[in-house]
Structure formats: C-alpha cells, structure tokens
Coordinates of C-alpha atoms and ligand atoms in Angstrom, one line a residue:
M1 CA 43.0 -19.4 -52.5
D2 CA 44.6 -17.1 -50.7
L3 CA 44.0 -16.7 -47.0
H4 CA 46.9 -18.6 -45.2
P5 CA 45.1 -21.5 -43.0
I6 CA 45.6 -19.9 -39.9
E7 CA 43.5 -16.8 -40.9
L8 CA 41.1 -19.4 -42.3
L9 CA 40.8 -21.0 -39.1
S10 CA 40.7 -17.8 -36.8
N11 CA 38.3 -16.4 -39.7
E12 CA 35.9 -19.6 -40.5
S13 CA 35.8 -21.2 -37.2
P14 CA 32.1 -20.8 -35.1
D15 CA 34.8 -20.9 -32.3
A16 CA 35.3 -17.6 -30.9
L17 CA 39.5 -18.1 -30.1
V18 CA 40.5 -15.7 -28.1
V19 CA 44.1 -15.1 -27.6
M20 CA 45.2 -13.7 -24.4
T21 CA 48.1 -11.9 -22.4
A22 CA 48.8 -14.0 -18.5
I23 CA 47.0 -11.4 -16.9
G24 CA 43.6 -12.2 -19.4
K25 CA 44.8 -9.4 -22.0
I26 CA 42.9 -10.0 -25.1
V27 CA 45.6 -9.9 -27.8
H28 CA 43.7 -11.7 -30.2
W29 CA 39.5 -12.1 -30.5
S30 CA 38.4 -13.7 -33.6
H31 CA 35.5 -14.3 -36.5
G32 CA 33.8 -16.1 -33.9
A33 CA 34.3 -14.8 -30.8
Q34 CA 33.0 -11.6 -32.9
T35 CA 29.7 -13.1 -33.4
I36 CA 29.6 -14.7 -30.3
F37 CA 30.1 -12.3 -27.4
G38 CA 28.8 -9.4 -30.1
Y39 CA 32.1 -7.2 -29.7
G40 CA 34.0 -6.1 -32.4
R41 CA 37.8 -7.2 -32.9
D42 CA 38.8 -2.8 -32.3
E43 CA 35.9 -2.9 -28.6
A44 CA 37.3 -6.2 -27.8
T45 CA 41.6 -6.6 -28.3
G46 CA 43.1 -4.7 -25.5
R47 CA 40.4 -5.7 -22.9
L48 CA 40.6 -7.9 -20.1
L49 CA 38.5 -10.7 -21.0
A50 CA 37.5 -11.1 -17.5
D51 CA 35.4 -7.1 -17.5
L52 CA 34.1 -7.6 -21.6
V53 CA 32.4 -11.1 -21.0
V54 CA 32.2 -12.9 -17.8
P55 CA 28.9 -12.4 -16.2
T56 CA 29.3 -10.1 -12.3
G57 CA 30.4 -12.8 -9.4
G58 CA 32.7 -14.9 -12.3
A59 CA 35.7 -13.8 -11.9
P60 CA 37.2 -15.3 -9.8
E61 CA 36.4 -19.0 -11.4
Q62 CA 38.0 -17.5 -14.9
G63 CA 40.8 -15.9 -12.7
R64 CA 41.6 -19.7 -11.6
M65 CA 41.0 -21.4 -14.7
L66 CA 43.4 -18.7 -16.2
G67 CA 46.3 -19.6 -13.2
E68 CA 45.5 -22.5 -13.9
T69 CA 46.5 -23.0 -18.0
L70 CA 49.8 -21.0 -16.4
V71 CA 51.3 -23.6 -14.2
L72 CA 49.3 -26.6 -16.2
G73 CA 49.5 -25.7 -20.4
G74 CA 46.3 -26.3 -20.3
A75 CA 42.3 -26.0 -18.9
T76 CA 38.4 -27.4 -20.3
Y77 CA 35.9 -26.4 -18.2
E78 CA 32.6 -25.1 -18.5
S79 CA 31.3 -21.1 -17.5
V80 CA 28.7 -18.7 -18.0
R81 CA 29.3 -15.7 -20.2
R82 CA 27.7 -12.2 -21.1
R83 CA 27.5 -11.5 -24.5
K84 CA 27.1 -7.1 -25.7
D85 CA 23.6 -7.1 -25.3
G86 CA 23.6 -8.4 -22.1
S87 CA 22.0 -11.8 -22.3
L88 CA 23.9 -14.7 -21.1
L89 CA 25.5 -18.0 -22.5
Y90 CA 26.7 -21.2 -21.7
V91 CA 29.8 -21.9 -23.3
D92 CA 32.3 -24.9 -23.5
V93 CA 35.9 -23.8 -23.0
T94 CA 39.5 -25.3 -23.7
T95 CA 42.5 -23.2 -22.8
K96 CA 46.1 -23.8 -24.0
R97 CA 49.4 -22.1 -23.0
L98 CA 51.5 -20.7 -25.5
Q99 CA 54.8 -20.5 -25.5
R100 CA 58.2 -19.8 -27.5
D101 CA 61.6 -19.2 -26.9
G102 CA 62.2 -15.2 -27.1
W103 CA 58.4 -14.7 -25.7
E104 CA 59.0 -12.8 -22.4
E105 CA 56.1 -14.2 -20.8
P106 CA 53.7 -16.7 -22.7
L107 CA 50.1 -16.2 -24.1
V108 CA 46.9 -18.7 -23.1
L109 CA 45.0 -19.3 -25.8
A110 CA 41.3 -19.9 -25.6
T111 CA 38.6 -22.2 -27.6
E112 CA 34.8 -21.2 -26.4
K113 CA 32.5 -22.7 -27.3
D114 CA 28.6 -21.6 -27.1
V115 CA 27.0 -24.7 -25.9
T116 CA 23.6 -23.0 -24.4
H117 CA 20.8 -24.7 -27.2
I118 CA 23.4 -28.4 -26.1
K119 CA 23.1 -28.0 -22.6
V120 CA 18.8 -26.1 -22.5
L121 CA 17.5 -29.4 -24.3
R122 CA 19.5 -31.2 -22.0
D123 CA 18.8 -29.5 -19.3
A124 CA 15.3 -29.6 -20.5
K125 CA 15.4 -34.2 -20.6
L126 CA 16.4 -34.2 -17.3
M127 CA 14.2 -31.6 -15.9
E128 CA 11.0 -33.1 -17.8
A129 CA 12.0 -36.5 -16.3
R130 CA 12.1 -35.4 -12.9
F131 CA 9.4 -32.5 -12.9
R132 CA 6.9 -32.9 -15.6
D133 CA 3.7 -34.6 -13.5
L134 CA 4.3 -31.9 -10.7
L135 CA 4.1 -29.1 -12.4
E136 CA 1.6 -29.6 -14.5
S137 CA -0.9 -30.4 -11.5
T138 CA -0.1 -27.0 -10.5
P139 CA -2.8 -24.0 -11.6
D140 CA -0.9 -21.5 -11.5
G141 CA 1.4 -21.2 -15.6
I142 CA 5.4 -22.2 -14.6
V143 CA 8.3 -21.7 -16.5
M144 CA 11.4 -23.2 -14.9
A145 CA 14.3 -21.0 -16.8
N146 CA 18.7 -21.9 -16.4
P147 CA 21.0 -19.0 -15.7
T148 CA 20.9 -17.6 -19.3
G149 CA 17.3 -17.4 -19.1
H150 CA 16.6 -20.0 -21.7
V151 CA 13.0 -21.6 -21.1
V152 CA 14.5 -25.6 -20.2
I153 CA 10.7 -26.1 -19.1
A154 CA 7.0 -24.8 -19.6
N155 CA 3.8 -26.4 -18.3
S156 CA 1.1 -26.5 -20.5
Q157 CA -1.0 -24.0 -18.4
A158 CA 2.1 -20.9 -19.2
E159 CA 2.7 -22.6 -22.6
K160 CA -1.6 -21.7 -23.2
L161 CA -1.1 -18.4 -21.0
F162 CA 1.2 -17.6 -23.4
G163 CA -0.4 -18.8 -26.6
Y164 CA 2.2 -21.7 -27.5
E165 CA 2.4 -24.6 -28.9
P166 CA 3.3 -27.7 -26.4
G167 CA 6.9 -27.5 -26.6
E168 CA 7.0 -24.5 -28.3
L169 CA 8.3 -22.5 -25.3
R170 CA 11.5 -25.4 -24.6
G171 CA 15.1 -23.6 -25.3
K172 CA 13.6 -19.7 -26.1
S173 CA 14.5 -17.3 -24.2
V174 CA 12.5 -15.9 -21.3
D175 CA 12.4 -12.5 -22.8
L176 CA 9.9 -14.0 -25.5
L177 CA 7.7 -13.3 -22.6
L178 CA 8.3 -10.5 -21.4
P179 CA 7.4 -6.9 -23.3
E180 CA 10.4 -5.1 -25.3
R181 CA 10.4 -2.1 -22.1
Y182 CA 11.3 -4.8 -20.0
R183 CA 14.0 -6.6 -21.1
R184 CA 17.3 -4.8 -20.1
A185 CA 16.4 -4.2 -17.3
H186 CA 14.9 -8.3 -17.3
V187 CA 18.7 -9.3 -18.3
T188 CA 20.7 -7.6 -15.1
H189 CA 18.0 -8.4 -12.6
R190 CA 18.6 -12.2 -14.3
S191 CA 22.0 -12.3 -13.6
N192 CA 21.9 -10.8 -10.1
Y193 CA 18.9 -13.3 -9.4
F194 CA 21.2 -15.8 -10.4
L195 CA 24.0 -14.3 -7.9
Q196 CA 21.5 -14.2 -4.9
P197 CA 18.3 -16.1 -5.7
R198 CA 15.9 -16.0 -3.1
K199 CA 12.4 -17.0 -2.9
R200 CA 9.7 -13.5 -3.9
A201 CA 6.4 -14.1 -3.7
M202 CA 4.1 -13.5 -5.7
G203 CA 2.5 -10.0 -6.1
S204 CA 6.2 -8.5 -4.2
G205 CA 7.3 -6.6 -7.3
L206 CA 6.5 -4.1 -9.4
D207 CA 3.1 -4.6 -12.2
L208 CA 4.6 -6.7 -14.4
A209 CA 2.8 -7.4 -17.7
G210 CA 3.1 -10.6 -20.4
L211 CA 3.8 -10.9 -23.8
R212 CA 1.8 -13.5 -25.2
K213 CA 2.8 -15.0 -28.9
D214 CA 0.1 -12.9 -30.6
G215 CA 2.3 -9.6 -29.9
T216 CA -1.0 -8.7 -27.2
E217 CA -0.2 -8.0 -23.0
F218 CA -1.5 -9.2 -20.2
P219 CA -0.6 -7.9 -16.2
I220 CA 1.0 -10.8 -14.5
E221 CA 1.5 -11.5 -10.9
I222 CA 5.2 -13.3 -10.7
S223 CA 7.0 -15.0 -7.7
L224 CA 10.1 -16.6 -8.5
S225 CA 12.1 -19.3 -6.4
P226 CA 15.8 -21.1 -6.5
L227 CA 16.3 -24.9 -7.8
R228 CA 19.5 -26.3 -7.1
T229 CA 20.0 -30.1 -8.7
E230 CA 22.8 -31.6 -8.9
E231 CA 23.2 -30.4 -13.0
S232 CA 22.8 -26.5 -12.5
A233 CA 20.5 -23.7 -10.8
F234 CA 17.3 -22.9 -12.0
V235 CA 14.7 -20.7 -12.0
M236 CA 11.3 -21.7 -11.1
S237 CA 8.6 -18.6 -11.7
A238 CA 5.2 -19.3 -11.3
I239 CA 3.1 -17.2 -13.0
R240 CA -0.5 -16.1 -13.5
D241 CA -2.8 -14.4 -15.3
I242 CA -4.7 -11.7 -13.1
S243 CA -6.4 -9.4 -15.7
E244 CA -9.8 -10.2 -13.8
R245 CA -8.2 -9.1 -10.3
K246 CA -7.0 -6.1 -12.6
R247 CA -9.8 -5.0 -14.2
F248 CA -11.9 -5.2 -10.9
E249 CA -9.2 -3.0 -8.9
R250 CA -9.9 -0.4 -11.2
A251 CA -13.8 -0.3 -11.5
L252 CA -13.5 -0.4 -7.7
Q253 CA -10.9 2.8 -7.7
E254 CA -13.3 4.2 -9.9
K255 CA -16.3 3.6 -7.2
N256 CA -14.1 5.1 -4.6
D257 CA -12.9 8.4 -6.6
E258 CA -16.8 8.7 -7.3
L259 CA -17.8 8.0 -4.5
A260 CA -15.0 10.7 -2.0
S261 CA -16.2 12.9 -4.9
A262 CA -19.8 12.6 -4.2
N263 CA -18.8 12.7 -0.7
Q264 CA -17.0 16.0 -0.8
A265 CA -19.9 17.4 -2.7
K266 CA -22.0 16.4 0.5
D267 CA -20.0 18.2 2.7
R268 CA -19.8 21.5 0.7
F269 CA -23.8 21.1 -0.4
L270 CA -23.7 20.9 3.7
A271 CA -21.6 23.5 5.0
S272 CA -23.0 26.0 2.1
M273 CA -26.6 25.1 2.6
S274 CA -26.3 25.3 6.7
H275 CA -25.5 28.7 6.2
E276 CA -27.7 29.7 4.0
L277 CA -30.7 28.4 6.2
R278 CA -29.3 30.2 9.1
T279 CA -29.9 33.9 8.1
P280 CA -33.0 34.0 7.0
L281 CA -33.9 31.3 9.9
N282 CA -32.2 34.7 12.3
A283 CA -35.5 36.7 11.5
I284 CA -37.4 33.9 12.1
I285 CA -36.3 33.9 15.5
G286 CA -35.9 37.9 15.9
F287 CA -38.9 39.0 14.8
T288 CA -40.8 36.0 16.8
G289 CA -39.1 37.5 20.1
T290 CA -39.9 41.0 19.3
L291 CA -43.8 40.2 18.8
L292 CA -43.7 37.8 21.4
M293 CA -42.1 40.6 23.6
R294 CA -45.4 42.2 22.2
L295 CA -43.0 45.7 20.9
P296 CA -45.2 46.0 17.7
G297 CA -48.5 45.9 20.0
P298 CA -50.6 43.6 21.8
L299 CA -51.4 39.8 20.9
N300 CA -54.1 37.8 22.1
D301 CA -53.2 34.3 23.9
E302 CA -53.9 32.0 20.9
Q303 CA -51.0 34.4 18.9
G304 CA -48.9 33.8 21.9
K305 CA -49.5 30.5 22.3
Q306 CA -48.9 29.7 18.6
L307 CA -46.3 33.0 18.8
R308 CA -44.3 30.3 21.0
T309 CA -44.5 27.2 18.9
V310 CA -43.0 29.2 16.2
Q311 CA -40.2 30.6 18.3
T312 CA -39.2 27.0 19.8
S313 CA -39.5 25.4 16.1
A314 CA -37.3 27.6 14.6
R315 CA -34.5 27.5 18.0
H316 CA -35.0 23.4 17.3
L317 CA -34.3 24.0 13.3
L318 CA -31.4 26.2 14.6
A319 CA -30.0 23.9 16.8
L320 CA -30.2 21.8 14.0
I321 CA -28.6 23.4 11.5
N322 CA -26.0 24.4 13.8
D323 CA -25.0 20.7 14.4
L324 CA -25.0 20.1 11.2
L325 CA -22.3 22.3 10.3
D326 CA -20.1 21.4 12.9
V327 CA -20.3 17.7 11.8
A328 CA -19.9 19.0 8.0
K329 CA -17.1 21.0 9.4
I330 CA -15.4 17.7 10.8
E331 CA -15.6 16.0 8.0
A332 CA -14.7 17.9 5.2
G333 CA -12.1 18.2 7.6
K334 CA -11.6 21.6 8.0
V335 CA -11.9 22.1 11.9
D336 CA -9.1 24.1 12.6
L337 CA -7.8 23.3 16.3
E338 CA -5.6 25.1 18.5
I339 CA -4.4 22.3 20.8
E340 CA -2.6 24.6 24.1
P341 CA -2.1 24.2 27.8
I342 CA -5.7 25.0 30.1
D343 CA -6.4 24.3 33.2
G344 CA -9.5 21.6 32.4
K345 CA -10.8 22.0 36.0
A346 CA -12.2 25.6 34.8
V347 CA -13.8 24.2 31.8
I348 CA -16.3 22.2 34.0
E349 CA -16.6 25.2 36.1
E350 CA -17.7 27.5 33.2
V351 CA -19.9 24.7 31.4
A352 CA -21.4 24.1 35.1
A353 CA -21.7 28.0 35.9
T354 CA -23.6 28.1 32.1
L355 CA -25.9 25.2 33.1
R356 CA -27.3 25.5 36.6
P357 CA -30.0 27.1 36.2
Q358 CA -30.9 24.6 33.3
A359 CA -30.6 22.4 36.0
E360 CA -32.3 24.4 38.3
G361 CA -35.2 24.6 36.9
K362 CA -36.1 21.5 36.9
G363 CA -35.1 21.1 40.1
L364 CA -31.8 18.5 39.8
E365 CA -29.0 18.8 41.4
L366 CA -26.4 19.9 39.6
I367 CA -22.8 18.8 41.4
V368 CA -19.0 19.3 40.2
D369 CA -16.4 17.2 41.8
L370 CA -13.2 18.2 41.3
P371 CA -9.5 17.4 42.5
E372 CA -7.3 20.3 44.3
P373 CA -4.4 21.9 41.8
P374 CA -5.5 22.7 38.5
S375 CA -6.1 20.6 36.1
L376 CA -3.4 20.8 33.5
L377 CA -4.6 19.8 29.8
H378 CA -2.8 19.8 26.8
T379 CA -6.2 20.5 24.2
D380 CA -8.6 22.6 22.5
R381 CA -11.0 25.0 24.8
R382 CA -13.8 25.5 22.5
A383 CA -14.2 21.7 20.9
L384 CA -13.6 20.8 25.4
S385 CA -16.8 23.1 26.1
Q386 CA -18.6 21.7 23.2
I387 CA -17.8 18.2 24.4
V388 CA -19.1 18.5 27.8
I389 CA -22.0 20.5 27.2
N390 CA -23.8 18.4 25.2
L391 CA -22.8 15.4 27.4
T392 CA -24.7 18.0 30.5
G393 CA -26.8 18.9 28.1
N394 CA -28.1 15.2 27.6
A395 CA -28.2 14.5 31.3
I396 CA -30.6 17.3 32.2
K397 CA -32.2 16.6 29.6
F398 CA -33.0 12.9 30.3
T399 CA -33.1 13.5 34.2
E400 CA -36.8 13.8 35.5
S401 CA -34.9 14.2 39.9
G402 CA -32.3 13.7 41.3
S403 CA -28.4 15.0 40.5
I404 CA -26.0 15.5 37.2
R405 CA -22.6 15.1 38.6
L406 CA -19.6 16.3 37.2
T407 CA -16.7 15.3 37.6
L408 CA -12.7 15.6 36.6
R409 CA -10.0 13.0 37.4
Q410 CA -6.1 12.5 36.0
E411 CA -4.1 10.4 36.3
G412 CA -0.9 11.1 37.8
G413 CA 1.4 14.8 36.8
A414 CA -0.4 15.8 32.9
G415 CA -1.2 11.8 32.1
V416 CA -4.7 10.7 30.9
T417 CA -8.0 13.2 31.6
R418 CA -11.2 11.4 32.6
I419 CA -14.4 13.8 32.7
S420 CA -17.4 12.3 33.6
V421 CA -21.2 13.5 33.2
A422 CA -23.6 11.2 35.5
D423 CA -26.9 11.5 35.6
T424 CA -29.8 9.5 37.8
G425 CA -32.6 9.8 34.6
I426 CA -34.2 7.6 32.7
G427 CA -31.2 5.7 30.9
I428 CA -30.3 4.2 27.9
P429 CA -32.2 0.8 26.8
V430 CA -29.7 -1.8 26.0
E431 CA -31.2 -2.5 23.2
D432 CA -29.9 0.9 21.9
Q433 CA -26.9 1.7 23.0
S434 CA -25.1 0.1 20.6
K435 CA -25.8 2.5 17.3
L436 CA -26.2 5.8 19.9
F437 CA -22.8 7.8 18.5
G438 CA -24.0 7.5 15.2
A439 CA -25.6 10.6 13.3
F440 CA -29.8 11.4 14.3
S441 CA -29.4 8.1 16.4
R442 CA -32.7 9.1 18.8
V443 CA -34.2 6.9 21.7
T444 CA -37.3 7.0 21.2
S445 CA -38.5 3.1 21.6
S446 CA -39.0 3.3 25.1
R447 CA -40.2 7.0 24.6
P448 CA -42.9 7.8 23.2
R449 CA -42.2 11.6 24.6
A450 CA -38.5 12.0 24.1
P451 CA -37.8 15.3 24.8
E452 CA -36.5 17.6 21.4
G453 CA -33.6 16.9 20.0
T454 CA -31.5 16.8 16.9
G455 CA -29.8 13.1 17.6
L456 CA -26.3 14.9 16.9
G457 CA -25.1 15.8 19.7
L458 CA -23.3 13.1 20.7
H459 CA -22.5 11.7 16.8
L460 CA -20.1 15.1 17.4
S461 CA -18.7 15.1 20.7
Q462 CA -17.2 11.3 20.0
K463 CA -16.7 12.7 16.3
L464 CA -14.5 15.6 17.8
A465 CA -13.4 13.4 21.1
M466 CA -11.6 12.1 18.5
L467 CA -10.1 14.8 16.8
L468 CA -8.5 15.5 20.4
G469 CA -6.9 12.2 20.5
G470 CA -10.0 11.1 22.4
H471 CA -12.8 9.1 23.2
I472 CA -16.4 9.4 24.3
A473 CA -17.4 5.7 26.7
F474 CA -21.3 5.0 28.2
V475 CA -22.6 2.5 30.9
S476 CA -26.4 3.0 31.5
E477 CA -29.4 1.4 33.3
S478 CA -32.5 2.0 32.1
G479 CA -34.9 3.4 34.7
K480 CA -31.4 4.4 36.9
G481 CA -29.6 6.5 35.0
S482 CA -26.6 7.1 32.6
T483 CA -22.8 8.5 33.3
F484 CA -21.0 9.8 29.8
T485 CA -17.0 9.4 30.2
L486 CA -15.0 11.7 27.8
T487 CA -10.4 10.7 28.1
L488 CA -8.7 12.4 26.7
P489 CA -4.7 11.2 26.2
G490 CA -1.9 13.0 28.5
E491 CA 0.8 14.0 27.0
Ligands
ADP501 P1 -30.6 15.0 21.5 O1 -30.1 14.6 22.1 O2 -29.7 15.6 20.5 O3 -31.4 13.4 20.4 P2 -27.5 13.3 20.9 O4 -27.3 12.7 20.1 O5 -27.4 14.1 22.5 O6 -29.1 14.0 20.9 O7 -28.5 12.4 21.2 C1 -28.8 11.3 21.0 C2 -29.9 10.0 21.9 O8 -29.1 8.7 22.9 C3 -31.2 10.9 23.2 O9 -32.0 11.6 21.8 C4 -31.7 10.1 23.7 O10 -32.2 9.2 23.9 C5 -30.3 9.7 24.3 N1 -29.3 10.3 25.4 C6 -28.1 11.0 25.4 N2 -27.5 10.7 26.3 C7 -28.6 10.1 27.7 C8 -28.1 10.8 28.3 N3 -28.1 11.5 29.4 N4 -29.7 9.5 29.8 C9 -30.7 9.4 28.5 N5 -30.2 9.4 26.5 C10 -29.9 9.6 26.7

C-alpha cells in the first residue's frame, strides 16, 4: 500500500471533496467530485464553483454559504447542483474553513454528498401519504417531479400511459418519459420552470410526444402546475394521450385539403367553361338576330315566333353564363378591384339613364333622389355600378305598377354611404326572405309565372358588396314592395 491516506481518501471517497479559495475558485477536485458532477479535474480546477455546478439562480445562496464558512468556520446545508450534462441533483454540503500559518488567505473545504435518491424517496413517502388518493381519482396521468426532475409520485393512469409497472417510475428521471430529442431542451426548461413556476394550461405548449417504456412514442398534451410544500417545491404535470384527437385532426385536415382543391378545380372549370360556352352562344344570338332582321330573306310568322323564342332563351343563357363567370371569379379571388374616389351620384344617374326606358316601357316611374353636393366615395366604380344595375333591374322586373325610387344618402363628409332601391312591386314572402342571397335562389312558391331570371343576381351583388367592404340588406312586404339597401363604409 503506497498511497498516502489523504490521497486515498480523496481518490476513494464517493462524496465530492472540493477545496476552493475564499472567493470559491476550485483548487482541488476529488475523484468523487468528478463522478458526481461529470467534470474532469482539469476542467474544474481554476473555475469558480458557482459558475461550474450551481444552477441558475443559486449563486447568491452559494455566496452566502461561502461567507458563513469564512466567518463562522463552517456550514452545513442542502442545495441543488447542476451536472455537466445539465441534469440537476440534490447535495448535502458540509464546509470547513482551512487556515494555516503562513497562508495569505484561508481556503474552504467542502464535502458534497449526492442525496438525490434518498431525498426523492423521502419526498415520495410524504407525497404518497398526502396525495395518492387524490391523484388516483383524476382521469389524466399525473406525474409529480421535484426540482431535479425526479419522479416523486406517478398515479396509475400515468404508469399505464407510459407502460410502467406500479411504483416503477418512482425516483426515475422524468426525462425517461420524453423522446431523446426533447431531453436537452427539457432540462433547461425545467430549471427555468423552478425559477419562475407558473401554471401552464393543457395544450399551451408545443406539439409534444411521450415515450413509452417499450420505446414507442405517442402525442401528448401536458399542463404544468407548481406545488409548494413545507419540504420542497414540486411540479405537477397532468398528461393526456391525444393520439385519438391527432388522428381525427389529421383526417379532418386531409378532408379540408381535398375540399379546397375540389373547390379550386370547380372554380377553374366554371371559369373556363363559361368562357367556352359564351363563344358559340354569341354566334347563336348574332345569327338569330340577322335572321329576325330578315337579312338573309323573308320569314313567315311561325318562323319569326320560334326564332324569337330561340333569341330569348339564348339571351337568358348568356346572362346566366355571365353571372356564373362573375361568381366563379369572385370565389377564385380573381376580381381586380380598382378603388378610387368616385362621385356616387354620377353612378346612380348613369344606371337610371340606362334602365329608364325599361321602366317606362312597363309604365313605371323611375325616381332618382340624390343629395345636392357630389357624393364622394372610395370604391370600385364597375362593381358599384353592377350592384345598382342588378338591384334596379330586379325592382323593375318585379314591379307591375307604381314607381322605383333610387336614393343615395351619405353620413356627413365621406362617411357611410347608403344607396337604396325601393319599389312598389310584388314583394318577397317572409318564408323566402332568408334564402334570397343564396346562389340560384328564386322565389317561386307564390309566383307560378315568375319573370325570367337566373337567381344569381342578388348572390353576386352581395358578394361584390362584401368585396367593397359593405353589404346589402332589404325589407320587403308581400304585395306592397321591397327596399334593397347597399351600405358602403366611409373612409
Ligand atoms: P333573378 O332576378 O335573376 O331571379 P336574383 O338573385 O336577382 O335573381 O333574385 C333572386 C330572387 O329574389 C328573384 O327571383 C325574386 O324572386 C326575388 N327578388 C329579387 N328582387 C326582388 C324585388 N325587388 N321584388 C321582389 N322580389 C325580388
């Protein structure tokens, strides 16, 4: 035996023996210290103990204990340390001031004993006695861990969730329950969590996974809450397996994607078909027109009548296609709006001028009621004009006698603008009112001989109004008339 007893002690003691200067700089780092903290002698010597193994937030305590040792000659305390790999452990520390004649300043000897396991078991007993019944009664898996990240207690739901035998998780590191890739981040999270513990609700974190004992993973949701007892601080995690929900969400997402692409395909189809349909239709309308004008030669009455039917139907079809094309464009987000300052009055006057012959042809009065000053609006002229034409066209179509009144009102300056089209027509039965803005919705119930239409006009107008940031509303009474009002936002 040629080892000096002191050397033997330093080499063989399972506890960490550390000698440091009065400011905590390490001058001796025993074998036990290397094993417990993971730093080699060369890595540790010359470093401050507080920098090396004291976790964030623990420096003041370390400073205090060093001071106490220097003043009183020694100290005994329990503390938390951080290993080189980031994991935390509990230590029982005993310190002693070393002073020799001829030394410039005293040194400090510290013995640090790893008591993590003992402490976990002690805490586990206490916590079991206090909380076991409560924890067993909750449906979620519950794991309570101490600040070093060791499981103090896990309820049977948690054990089942992760595939462990009863009691098997006690004293284990909670890292075991996480896939490898999360562990590093988790260690940091955990130390930070104890510095600033707060409640964190289920699902407020990232997408997390749990690791079963057999190595398989499953998606989890965790909520954390701090729990302070006289002995220590703990963190309670409620863990829920969300595999089922994730599967459901994925299926839903896939369905959504499918629907979105089907919808896009429909819009593309509509846009291109509408275009393809218009070309031959224009030929039909054009040639029917020349035939009716008798340019190629005379027609008898019956031929004239039948050609007029062809013409009416073809025009109807063209209107339908035009509307469809517009709807498809809006739904595909392909409408280019040109928002510019325009005079709202001018738009209404134009529409009135265009449709007046149609109204007067039916013996209806078309009244235009506009304020004196020009009405400045920031909007798309074409879209606005299309809406007013649609509303006024409908009013004329569904009114047999009386008048159509176009009104524009603006709230002071360039505030909210309201454009109304009021008629004295047949009105809309209450039961049909709610579906009026839907595509292809036409009131047919009380109207065996409804004027022709596509049922797209109002749908389209409402969509355009929304694109302009406004909306269309109406009031109507069967047999008395209807008033449709377009509201556009101010600046
Ligand atoms: P269309 O007029 O081409 O049928 P719209 O979408 O413009 O399509 O109108 C849908 C339905 O709403 C019409 O068929 C009609 O029944 C009803 N409607 C619209 N405007 C009026 C109105 N001013 N008076 C009475 N009914 C109306």
